[in-house]
Short mmCIF file of C-alpha atoms in Angstrom, two decimals:
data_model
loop_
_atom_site.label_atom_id
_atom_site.label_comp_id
_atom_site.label_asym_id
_atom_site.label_seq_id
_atom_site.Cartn_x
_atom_site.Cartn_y
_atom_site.Cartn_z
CA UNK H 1 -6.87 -58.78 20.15
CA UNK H 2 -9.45 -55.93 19.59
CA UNK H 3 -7.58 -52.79 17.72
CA UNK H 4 -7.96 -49.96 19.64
CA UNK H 5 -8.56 -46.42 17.30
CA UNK H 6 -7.18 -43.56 19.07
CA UNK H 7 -7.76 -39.89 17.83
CA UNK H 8 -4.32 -38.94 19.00
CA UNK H 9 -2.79 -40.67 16.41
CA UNK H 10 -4.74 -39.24 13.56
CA UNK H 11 -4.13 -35.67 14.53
CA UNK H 12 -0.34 -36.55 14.68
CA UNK H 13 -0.84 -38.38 10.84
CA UNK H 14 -2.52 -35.36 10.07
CA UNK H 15 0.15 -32.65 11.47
CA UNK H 16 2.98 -35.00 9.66
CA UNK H 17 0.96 -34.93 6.61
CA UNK H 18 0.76 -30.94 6.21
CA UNK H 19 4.25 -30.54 7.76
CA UNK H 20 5.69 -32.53 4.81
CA UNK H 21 2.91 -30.60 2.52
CA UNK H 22 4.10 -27.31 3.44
CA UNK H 23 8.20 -28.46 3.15
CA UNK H 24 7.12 -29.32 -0.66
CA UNK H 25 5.31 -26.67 -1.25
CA UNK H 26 8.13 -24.14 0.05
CA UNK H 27 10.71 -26.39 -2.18
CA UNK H 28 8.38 -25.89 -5.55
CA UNK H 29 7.92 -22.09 -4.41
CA UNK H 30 11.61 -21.57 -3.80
CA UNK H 31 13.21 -23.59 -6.84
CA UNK H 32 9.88 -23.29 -9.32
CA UNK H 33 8.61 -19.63 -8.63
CA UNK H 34 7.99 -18.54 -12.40
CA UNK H 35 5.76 -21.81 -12.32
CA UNK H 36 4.29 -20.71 -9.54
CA UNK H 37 3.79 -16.65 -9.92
CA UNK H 38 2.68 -18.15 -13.81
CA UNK H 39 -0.34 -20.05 -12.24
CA UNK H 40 -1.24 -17.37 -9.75
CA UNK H 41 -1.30 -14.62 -12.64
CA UNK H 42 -3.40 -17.49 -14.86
CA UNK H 43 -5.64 -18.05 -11.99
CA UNK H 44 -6.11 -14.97 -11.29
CA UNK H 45 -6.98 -13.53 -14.85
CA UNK H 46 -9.82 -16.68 -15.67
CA UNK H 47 -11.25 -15.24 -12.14
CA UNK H 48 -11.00 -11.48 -13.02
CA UNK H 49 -14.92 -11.63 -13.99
CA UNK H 50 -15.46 -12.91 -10.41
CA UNK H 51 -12.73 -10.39 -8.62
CA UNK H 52 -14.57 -7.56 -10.70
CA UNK H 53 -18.12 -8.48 -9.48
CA UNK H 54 -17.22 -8.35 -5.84
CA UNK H 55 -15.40 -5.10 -6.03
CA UNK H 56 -18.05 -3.47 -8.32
CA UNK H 57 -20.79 -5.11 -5.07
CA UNK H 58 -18.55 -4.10 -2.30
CA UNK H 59 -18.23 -0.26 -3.46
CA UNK H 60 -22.39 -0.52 -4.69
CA UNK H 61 -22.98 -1.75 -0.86
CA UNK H 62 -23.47 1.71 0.86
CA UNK H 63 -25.67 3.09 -1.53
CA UNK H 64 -27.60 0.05 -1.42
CA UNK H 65 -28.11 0.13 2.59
CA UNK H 66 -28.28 4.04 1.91
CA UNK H 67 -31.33 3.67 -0.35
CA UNK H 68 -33.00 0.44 1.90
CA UNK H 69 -32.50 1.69 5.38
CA UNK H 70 -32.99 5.69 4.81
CA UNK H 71 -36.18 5.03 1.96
CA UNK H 72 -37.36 2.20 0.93
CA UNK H 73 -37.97 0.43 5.06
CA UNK H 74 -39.35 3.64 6.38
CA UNK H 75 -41.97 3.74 3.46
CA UNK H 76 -42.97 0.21 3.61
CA UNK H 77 -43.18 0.96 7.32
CA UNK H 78 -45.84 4.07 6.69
CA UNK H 79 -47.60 1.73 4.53
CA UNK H 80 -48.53 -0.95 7.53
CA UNK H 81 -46.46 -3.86 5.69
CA UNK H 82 -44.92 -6.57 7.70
CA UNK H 83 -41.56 -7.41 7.15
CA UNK H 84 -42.56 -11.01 5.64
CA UNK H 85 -39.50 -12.35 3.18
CA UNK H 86 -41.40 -11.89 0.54
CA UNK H 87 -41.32 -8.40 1.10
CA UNK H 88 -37.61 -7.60 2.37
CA UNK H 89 -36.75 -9.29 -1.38
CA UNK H 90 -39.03 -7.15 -3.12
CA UNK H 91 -37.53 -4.03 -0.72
CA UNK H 92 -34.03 -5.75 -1.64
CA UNK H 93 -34.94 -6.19 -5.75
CA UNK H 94 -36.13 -2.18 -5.78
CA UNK H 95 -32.95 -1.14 -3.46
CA UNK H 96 -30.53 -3.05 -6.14
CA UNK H 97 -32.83 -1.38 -8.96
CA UNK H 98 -32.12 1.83 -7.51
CA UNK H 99 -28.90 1.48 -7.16
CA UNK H 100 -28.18 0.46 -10.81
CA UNK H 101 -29.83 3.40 -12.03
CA UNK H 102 -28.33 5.86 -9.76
CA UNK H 103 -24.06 4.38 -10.65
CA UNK H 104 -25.33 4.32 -14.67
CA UNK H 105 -26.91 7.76 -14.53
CA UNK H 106 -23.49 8.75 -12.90
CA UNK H 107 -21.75 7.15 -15.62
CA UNK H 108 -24.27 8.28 -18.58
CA UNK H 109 -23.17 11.69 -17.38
CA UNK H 110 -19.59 11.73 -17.14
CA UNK H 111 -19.60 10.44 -20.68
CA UNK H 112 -21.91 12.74 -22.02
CA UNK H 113 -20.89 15.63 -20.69
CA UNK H 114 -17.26 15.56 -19.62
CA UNK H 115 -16.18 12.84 -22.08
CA UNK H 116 -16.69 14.58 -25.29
CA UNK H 117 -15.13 17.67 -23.81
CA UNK H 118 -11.99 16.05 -23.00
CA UNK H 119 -12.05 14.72 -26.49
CA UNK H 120 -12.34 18.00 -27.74
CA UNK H 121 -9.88 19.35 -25.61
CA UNK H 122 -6.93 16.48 -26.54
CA UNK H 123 -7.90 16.65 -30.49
CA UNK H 124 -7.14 20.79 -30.37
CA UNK H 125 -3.97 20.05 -28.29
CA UNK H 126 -3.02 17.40 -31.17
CA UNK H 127 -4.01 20.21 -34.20
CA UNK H 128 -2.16 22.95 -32.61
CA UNK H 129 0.65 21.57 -30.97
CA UNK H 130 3.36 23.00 -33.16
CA UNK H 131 1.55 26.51 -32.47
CA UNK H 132 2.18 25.72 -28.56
CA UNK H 133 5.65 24.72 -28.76
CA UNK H 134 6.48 28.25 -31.07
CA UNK H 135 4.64 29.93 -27.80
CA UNK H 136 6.82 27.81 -25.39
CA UNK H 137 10.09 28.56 -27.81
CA UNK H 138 9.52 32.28 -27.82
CA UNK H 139 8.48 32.64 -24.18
CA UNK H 140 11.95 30.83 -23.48
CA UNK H 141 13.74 32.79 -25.89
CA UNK H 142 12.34 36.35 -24.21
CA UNK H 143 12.84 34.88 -20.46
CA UNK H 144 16.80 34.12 -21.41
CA UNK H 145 17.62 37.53 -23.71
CA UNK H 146 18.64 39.35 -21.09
CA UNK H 147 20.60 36.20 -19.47
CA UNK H 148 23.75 35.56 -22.22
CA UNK H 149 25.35 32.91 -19.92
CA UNK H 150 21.77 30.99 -19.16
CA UNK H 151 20.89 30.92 -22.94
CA UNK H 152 24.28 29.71 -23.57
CA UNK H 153 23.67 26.59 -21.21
CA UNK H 154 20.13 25.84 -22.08
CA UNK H 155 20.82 25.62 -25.72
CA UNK H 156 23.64 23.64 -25.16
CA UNK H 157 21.47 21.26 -23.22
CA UNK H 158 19.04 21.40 -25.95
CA UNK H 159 21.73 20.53 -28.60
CA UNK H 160 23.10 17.24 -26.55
CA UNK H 161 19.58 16.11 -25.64
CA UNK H 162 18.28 16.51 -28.98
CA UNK H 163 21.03 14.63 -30.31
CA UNK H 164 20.45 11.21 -27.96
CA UNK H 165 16.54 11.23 -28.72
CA UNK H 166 17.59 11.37 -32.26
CA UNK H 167 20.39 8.81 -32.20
CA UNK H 168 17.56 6.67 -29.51
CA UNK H 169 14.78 6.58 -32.18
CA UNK H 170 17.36 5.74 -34.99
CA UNK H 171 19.07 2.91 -32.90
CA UNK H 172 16.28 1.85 -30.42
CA UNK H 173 13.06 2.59 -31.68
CA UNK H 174 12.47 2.39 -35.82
CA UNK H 175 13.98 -1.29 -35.67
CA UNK H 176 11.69 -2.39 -33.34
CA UNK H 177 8.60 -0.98 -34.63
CA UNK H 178 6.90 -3.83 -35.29
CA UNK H 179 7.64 -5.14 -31.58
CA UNK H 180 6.18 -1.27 -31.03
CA UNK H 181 3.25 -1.72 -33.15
CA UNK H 182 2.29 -5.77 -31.37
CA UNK H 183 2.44 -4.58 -28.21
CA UNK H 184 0.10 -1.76 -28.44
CA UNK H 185 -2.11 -4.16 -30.63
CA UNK H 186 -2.25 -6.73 -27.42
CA UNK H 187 -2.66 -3.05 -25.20
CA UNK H 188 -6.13 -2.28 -27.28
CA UNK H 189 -7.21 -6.21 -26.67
CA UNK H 190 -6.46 -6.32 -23.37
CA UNK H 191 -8.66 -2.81 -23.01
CA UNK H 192 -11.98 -4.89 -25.20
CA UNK H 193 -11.18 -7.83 -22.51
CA UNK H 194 -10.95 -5.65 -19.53
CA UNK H 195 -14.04 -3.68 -20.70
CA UNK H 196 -15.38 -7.25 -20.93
CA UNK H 197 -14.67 -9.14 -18.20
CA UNK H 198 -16.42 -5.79 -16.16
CA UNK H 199 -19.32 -6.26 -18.24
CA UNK H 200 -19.58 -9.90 -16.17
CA UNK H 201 -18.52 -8.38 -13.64
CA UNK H 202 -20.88 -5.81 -13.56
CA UNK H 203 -23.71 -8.59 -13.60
CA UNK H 204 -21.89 -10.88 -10.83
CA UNK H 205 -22.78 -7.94 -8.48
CA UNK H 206 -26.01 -7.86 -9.11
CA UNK H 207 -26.59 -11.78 -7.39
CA UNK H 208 -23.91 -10.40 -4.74
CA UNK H 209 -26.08 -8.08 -4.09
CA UNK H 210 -29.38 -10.08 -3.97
CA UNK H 211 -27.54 -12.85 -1.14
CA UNK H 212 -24.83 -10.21 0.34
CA UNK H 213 -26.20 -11.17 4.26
CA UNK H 214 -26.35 -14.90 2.76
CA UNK H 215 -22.76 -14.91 1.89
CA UNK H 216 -21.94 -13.27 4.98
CA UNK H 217 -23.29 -15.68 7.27
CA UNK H 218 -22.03 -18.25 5.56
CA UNK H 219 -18.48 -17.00 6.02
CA UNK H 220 -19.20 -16.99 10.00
CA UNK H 221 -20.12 -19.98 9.76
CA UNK H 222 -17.37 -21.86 8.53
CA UNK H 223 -15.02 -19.21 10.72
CA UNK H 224 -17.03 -20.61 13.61
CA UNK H 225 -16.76 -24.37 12.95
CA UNK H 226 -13.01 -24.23 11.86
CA UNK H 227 -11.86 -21.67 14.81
CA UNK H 228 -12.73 -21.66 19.05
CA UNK H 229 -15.78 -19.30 19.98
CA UNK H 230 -13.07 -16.73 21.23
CA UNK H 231 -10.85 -16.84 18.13
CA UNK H 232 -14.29 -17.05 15.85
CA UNK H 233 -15.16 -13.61 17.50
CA UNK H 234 -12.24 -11.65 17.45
CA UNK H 235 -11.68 -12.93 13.74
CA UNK H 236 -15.25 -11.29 12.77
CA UNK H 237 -14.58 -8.31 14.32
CA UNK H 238 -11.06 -7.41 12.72
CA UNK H 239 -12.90 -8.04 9.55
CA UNK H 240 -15.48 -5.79 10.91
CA UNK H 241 -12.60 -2.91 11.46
CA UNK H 242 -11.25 -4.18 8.03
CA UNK H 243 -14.50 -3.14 6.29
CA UNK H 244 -15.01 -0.07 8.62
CA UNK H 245 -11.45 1.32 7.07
CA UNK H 246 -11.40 0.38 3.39
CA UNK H 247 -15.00 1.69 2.92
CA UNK H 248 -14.05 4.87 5.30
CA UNK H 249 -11.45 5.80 3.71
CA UNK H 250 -11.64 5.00 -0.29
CA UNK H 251 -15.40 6.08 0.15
CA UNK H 252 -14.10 9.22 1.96
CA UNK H 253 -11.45 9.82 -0.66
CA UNK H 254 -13.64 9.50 -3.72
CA UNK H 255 -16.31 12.05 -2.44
CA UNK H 256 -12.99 14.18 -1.91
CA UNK H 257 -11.80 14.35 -5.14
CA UNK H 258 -15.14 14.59 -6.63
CA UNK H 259 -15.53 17.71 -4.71
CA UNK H 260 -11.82 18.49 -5.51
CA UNK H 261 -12.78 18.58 -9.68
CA UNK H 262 -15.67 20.38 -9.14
CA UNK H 263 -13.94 23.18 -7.62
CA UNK H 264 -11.11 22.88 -9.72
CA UNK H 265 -13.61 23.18 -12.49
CA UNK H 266 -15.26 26.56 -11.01
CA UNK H 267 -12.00 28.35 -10.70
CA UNK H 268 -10.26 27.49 -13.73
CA UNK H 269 -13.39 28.88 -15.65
CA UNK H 270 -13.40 31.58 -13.47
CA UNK H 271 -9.80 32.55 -14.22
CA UNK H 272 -10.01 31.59 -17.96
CA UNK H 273 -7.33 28.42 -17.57
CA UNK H 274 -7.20 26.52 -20.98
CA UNK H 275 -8.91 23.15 -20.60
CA UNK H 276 -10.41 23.28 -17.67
CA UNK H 277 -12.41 20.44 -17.97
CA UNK H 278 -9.59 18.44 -18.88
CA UNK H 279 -7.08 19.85 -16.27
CA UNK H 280 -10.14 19.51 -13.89
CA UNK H 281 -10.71 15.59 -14.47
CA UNK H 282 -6.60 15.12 -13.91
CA UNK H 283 -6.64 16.83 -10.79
CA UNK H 284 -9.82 15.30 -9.29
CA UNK H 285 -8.57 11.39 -10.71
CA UNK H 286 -5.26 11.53 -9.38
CA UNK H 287 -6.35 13.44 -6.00
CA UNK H 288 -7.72 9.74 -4.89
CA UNK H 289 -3.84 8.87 -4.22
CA UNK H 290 -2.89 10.27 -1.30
CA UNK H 291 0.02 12.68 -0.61
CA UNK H 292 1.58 12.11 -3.68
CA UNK H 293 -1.74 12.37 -6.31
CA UNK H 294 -1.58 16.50 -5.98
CA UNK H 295 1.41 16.70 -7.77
CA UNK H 296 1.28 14.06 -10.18
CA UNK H 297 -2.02 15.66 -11.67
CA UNK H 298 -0.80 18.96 -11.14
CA UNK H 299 2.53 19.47 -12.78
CA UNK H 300 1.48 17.58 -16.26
CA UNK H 301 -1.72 19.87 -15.83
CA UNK H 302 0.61 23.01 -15.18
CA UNK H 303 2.65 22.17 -18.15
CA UNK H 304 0.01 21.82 -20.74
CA UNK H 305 -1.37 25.20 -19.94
CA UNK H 306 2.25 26.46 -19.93
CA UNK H 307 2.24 25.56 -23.37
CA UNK H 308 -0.79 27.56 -24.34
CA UNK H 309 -0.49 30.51 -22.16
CA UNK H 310 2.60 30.76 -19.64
CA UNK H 311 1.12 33.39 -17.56
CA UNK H 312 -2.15 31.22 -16.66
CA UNK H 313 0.06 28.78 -15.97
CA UNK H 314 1.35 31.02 -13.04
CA UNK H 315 -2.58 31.46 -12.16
CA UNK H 316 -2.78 27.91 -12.10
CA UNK H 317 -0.20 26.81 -10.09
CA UNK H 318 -1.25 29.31 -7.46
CA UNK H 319 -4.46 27.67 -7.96
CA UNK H 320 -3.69 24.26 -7.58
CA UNK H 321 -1.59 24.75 -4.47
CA UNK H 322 -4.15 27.12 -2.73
CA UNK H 323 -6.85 23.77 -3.52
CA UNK H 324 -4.20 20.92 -2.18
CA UNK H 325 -3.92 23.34 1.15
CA UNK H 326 -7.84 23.68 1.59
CA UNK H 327 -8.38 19.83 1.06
CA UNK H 328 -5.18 18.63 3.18
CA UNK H 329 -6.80 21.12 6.20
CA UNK H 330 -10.04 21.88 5.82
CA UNK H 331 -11.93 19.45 3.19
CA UNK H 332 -10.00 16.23 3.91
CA UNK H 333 -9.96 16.19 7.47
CA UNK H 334 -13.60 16.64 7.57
CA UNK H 335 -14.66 13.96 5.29
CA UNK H 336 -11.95 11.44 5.84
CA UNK H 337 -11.34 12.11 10.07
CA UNK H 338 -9.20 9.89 11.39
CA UNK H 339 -10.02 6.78 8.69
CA UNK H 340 -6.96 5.14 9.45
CA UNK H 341 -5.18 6.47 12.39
CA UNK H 342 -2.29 6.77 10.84
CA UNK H 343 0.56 9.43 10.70
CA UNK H 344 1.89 11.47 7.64
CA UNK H 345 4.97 9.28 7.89
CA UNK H 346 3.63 6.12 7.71
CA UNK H 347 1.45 7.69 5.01
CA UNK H 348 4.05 8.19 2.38
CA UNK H 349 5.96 4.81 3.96
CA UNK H 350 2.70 2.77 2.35
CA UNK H 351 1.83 4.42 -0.56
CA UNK H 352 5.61 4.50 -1.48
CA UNK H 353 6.17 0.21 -0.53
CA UNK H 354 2.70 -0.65 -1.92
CA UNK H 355 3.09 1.79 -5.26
CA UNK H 356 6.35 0.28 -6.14
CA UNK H 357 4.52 -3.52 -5.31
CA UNK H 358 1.74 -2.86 -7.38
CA UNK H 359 2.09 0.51 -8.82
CA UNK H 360 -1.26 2.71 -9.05
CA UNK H 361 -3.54 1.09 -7.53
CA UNK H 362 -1.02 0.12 -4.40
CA UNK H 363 -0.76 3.27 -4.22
CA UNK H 364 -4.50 4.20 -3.46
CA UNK H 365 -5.35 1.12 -1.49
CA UNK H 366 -1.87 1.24 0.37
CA UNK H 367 -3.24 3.39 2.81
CA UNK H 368 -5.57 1.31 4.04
CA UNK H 369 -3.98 -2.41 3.92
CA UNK H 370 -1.21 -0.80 5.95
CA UNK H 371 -3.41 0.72 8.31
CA UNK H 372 -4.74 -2.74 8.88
CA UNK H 373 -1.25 -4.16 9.36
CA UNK H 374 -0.10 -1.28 11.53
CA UNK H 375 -3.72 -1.99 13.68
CA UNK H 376 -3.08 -5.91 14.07
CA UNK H 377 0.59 -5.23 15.10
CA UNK H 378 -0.54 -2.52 17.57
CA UNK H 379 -3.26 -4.57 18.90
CA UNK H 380 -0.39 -7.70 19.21
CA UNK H 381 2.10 -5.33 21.47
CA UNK H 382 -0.64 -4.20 23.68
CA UNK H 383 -1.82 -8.08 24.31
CA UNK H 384 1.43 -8.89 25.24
CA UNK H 385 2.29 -5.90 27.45
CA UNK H 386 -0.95 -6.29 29.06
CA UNK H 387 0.52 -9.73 29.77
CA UNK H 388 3.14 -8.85 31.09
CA UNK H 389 1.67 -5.98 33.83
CA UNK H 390 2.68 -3.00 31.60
CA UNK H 391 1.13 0.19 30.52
CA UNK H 392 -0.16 0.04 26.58
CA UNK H 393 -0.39 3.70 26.08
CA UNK H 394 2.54 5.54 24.01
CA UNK H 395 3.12 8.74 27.00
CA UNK H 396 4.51 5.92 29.02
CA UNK H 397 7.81 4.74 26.98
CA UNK H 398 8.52 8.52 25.71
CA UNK H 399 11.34 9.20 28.13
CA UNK H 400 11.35 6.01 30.20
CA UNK H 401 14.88 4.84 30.83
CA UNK H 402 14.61 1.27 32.43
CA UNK H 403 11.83 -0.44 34.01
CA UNK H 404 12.45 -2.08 37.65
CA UNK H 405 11.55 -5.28 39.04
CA UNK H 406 8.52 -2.84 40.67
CA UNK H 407 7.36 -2.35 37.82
CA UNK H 408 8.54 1.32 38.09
CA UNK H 409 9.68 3.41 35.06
CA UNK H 410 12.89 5.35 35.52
CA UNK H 411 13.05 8.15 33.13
CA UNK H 412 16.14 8.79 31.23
CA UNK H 413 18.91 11.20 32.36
CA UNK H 414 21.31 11.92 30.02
CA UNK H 415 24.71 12.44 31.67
CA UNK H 416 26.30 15.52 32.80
CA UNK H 417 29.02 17.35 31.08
CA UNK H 418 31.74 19.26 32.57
CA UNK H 419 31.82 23.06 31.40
CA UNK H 420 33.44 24.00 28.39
CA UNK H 421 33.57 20.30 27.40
CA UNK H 422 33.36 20.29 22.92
CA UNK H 423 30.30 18.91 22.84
CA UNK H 424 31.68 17.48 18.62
CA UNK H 425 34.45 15.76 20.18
CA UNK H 426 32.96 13.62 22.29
CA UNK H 427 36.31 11.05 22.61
CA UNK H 428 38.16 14.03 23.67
CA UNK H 429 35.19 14.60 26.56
CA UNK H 430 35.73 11.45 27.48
CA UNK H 431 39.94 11.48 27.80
CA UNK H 432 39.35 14.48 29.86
CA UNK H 433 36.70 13.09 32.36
CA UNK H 434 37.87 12.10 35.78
CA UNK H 435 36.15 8.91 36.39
CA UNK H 436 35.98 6.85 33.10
CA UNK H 437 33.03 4.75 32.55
CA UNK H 438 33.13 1.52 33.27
CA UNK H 439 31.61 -1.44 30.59
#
């Protein structure tokens, strides 16, 4: 008797096969996770090189089709040249030149000119830091004179503080020092290894680069042959929108807070604030995380020029919070739009989930994975209302009550109240009513 192979059967080996895989996996995840985080976080720092060079090519990208599309094509076409392959790689080989020189002349300048500054500016803080804290001391003491009872308090607070960083450094800290003193060790390591692996990095880009439209249709390729025609297209063009947001919006925010340092820069000189360029490069740095990056620039800023000179420090507060108003109105709206579609709430609701995930850097890319999320999950409800014979749009469900079998919206009435009825004692309403509801 002739065997008979039927695909039916494979596909069911197969589904058994991964069901079982997946059950074990889930078992070695659930019972074995510090295994399994520990292999993740080993993986993931042999790759760093790799992860580097496709963030360093994905953020080089726009200045790359900047420089190709807006210079480079246009002069080639002037010149009569066809558009062999030979040429579009020579076009592609100046555009990456280009590019390279442009990001390390950026970088050349920020450490020539506002690196040694800021060097500068930290070594005088260091040298006269006992000076600043006399200033601080007798500013306090002269802003509490004519206060008896306040001075009383603060000084008391000063004298039971001072006492538990004292008995803190005798119990906690000197014993440990040598834990102290290995960890910062493996801190400056991890700095030559980070500086490192972007080194590689930095060179990984470059091939990116040089095969970026290779790689990509390679990816729709396999999403092609794995997935439907339908399901291949509508999984291109999410990572489309995908793209369209993260480069929108941390491009957006970067030329923000560039813009945000530079005029940061203007007025504190203008006003005389101490350190400007220092205060200047805080403000600007921390302005690229959203909502919350104003203020945790701003008050260590305020506080170092309190130290020097209390009364700029007035100036500059003012300062700071007249800048945060102009960018969150005028300056951010304009360059950002509407980047993610997303409200103020669900602003702070990612950057305060994805900042306690993954601290700093959730906190500037939170914004953007969650507008993602909150995009798929919109674009899910509408499919299935549309399903279903419903209305997508929000105005619909603001005040709607029930829906009918007609497909009809009832809006909702709340129900009447009797005059003079305590609206805070609403059992007592209800005693008093003359036709209790019925469940």
């Amino acid at each position: 008797m002739k065997f008979k192979f039927e695909k039916k059967y494979l596909y069911w080996g197969l589904t058994g096969f991964l069901a079982l895989a997946g059950a074990i996996l889930f078992y070695y995840i659930l019972f074995h996770r510090s295994n399994f985080m520990g292999g993740i976080n080993r993986f993931i720092t042999i790759a760093m090189p790799i992860i580097d060079g496709f963030v360093l090519a994905y953020l080089f990208t726009p200045i790359l089709n900047m420089i190709e599309k807006k210079v480079l094509n246009p002069l080639c076409v002037k010149a009569g040249l066809s558009m062999t392959a030979k040429v579009k790689s020579r076009i592609r080989a100046g555009s990456i030149l280009a590019t390279l020189v442009i990001v390390l002349l950026i970088v050349y300048e920020l450490f020539a000119l506002i690196i040694p500054e800021i060097i500068r500016s930290v070594q005088s803080i260091i040298f006269q830091f006992p000076i600043y804290v006399d200033n601080l001391s007798n500013w306090a003491l002269l802003l509490l004179k004519d206060n008896p009872e306040l001075e009383a308090t603060v000084d008391a607070l000063i004298n039971q503080y001072s006492t538990k960083v004292m008995e803190y450094l005798n119990t906690n800290l000197l014993p440990h020092i040598n834990e102290v003193l290995k960890t910062v060790s493996l801190s400056v390591i991890g700095v030559f290894k980070a500086l490192w692996n972007l080194v590689i990095g930095f060179i990984i880009s470059i091939y990116l680069l040089g095969s970026k439209e290779k790689f990509a249709g390679q990816a729709k390729k396999i999403v092609y042959a794995v997935f439907d025609r339908k399901a291949g297209n509508e999984l291109v063009s999410n990572f489309r929108f995908i793209h369209s947001t993260f480069i929108g919006f941390i491009g957006g925010k970067i030329i923000d807070s560039i813009i945000i340092g530079i005029i940061c820069f203007v007025c504190t000189s203008i006003i005389g604030t101490p350190y400007s360029i220092l205060v200047s490069m805080i403000i600007g740095v921390t302005n690229v995380i959203p909502f919350f990056g104003p203020w945790i620039g701003g008050i260590p800023s305020a506080l170092l020029v309190l130290m020097v000179d209390p009364k700029q420090a007035l100036y500059f507060g003012i300062l700071i919070i007249f800048i945060q108003q102009f960018d969150g109105n005028i300056l951010g709206p304009k360059i950002l739009g509407d980047s993610t579609g997303l409200s103020s709430f669900w602003v702070i609701f990612s950057i305060t989930i994805f900042g306690g995930l993954f601290g700093v850097l959730g906190m500037i890319v939170g914004v953007p994975i969650f507008a993602v999320l909150y995009a798929g999950v919109k674009s899910l409800v509408n499919r299935y209302l549309q399903r279903k014979n419903l209305p997508t749009d929000l105005g619909s469900y603001m005040t709607v009550g029930q829906i009918e079998e007609s497909m009809t919206f009832t809006e909702y009435v709340p129900p009447l109240r009797k005059k003079g009825t305590n609206h805070s004692q609403p059992k007592q309403a209800d005693a008093d009513s003359e036709t209790p509801s019925k469940s």
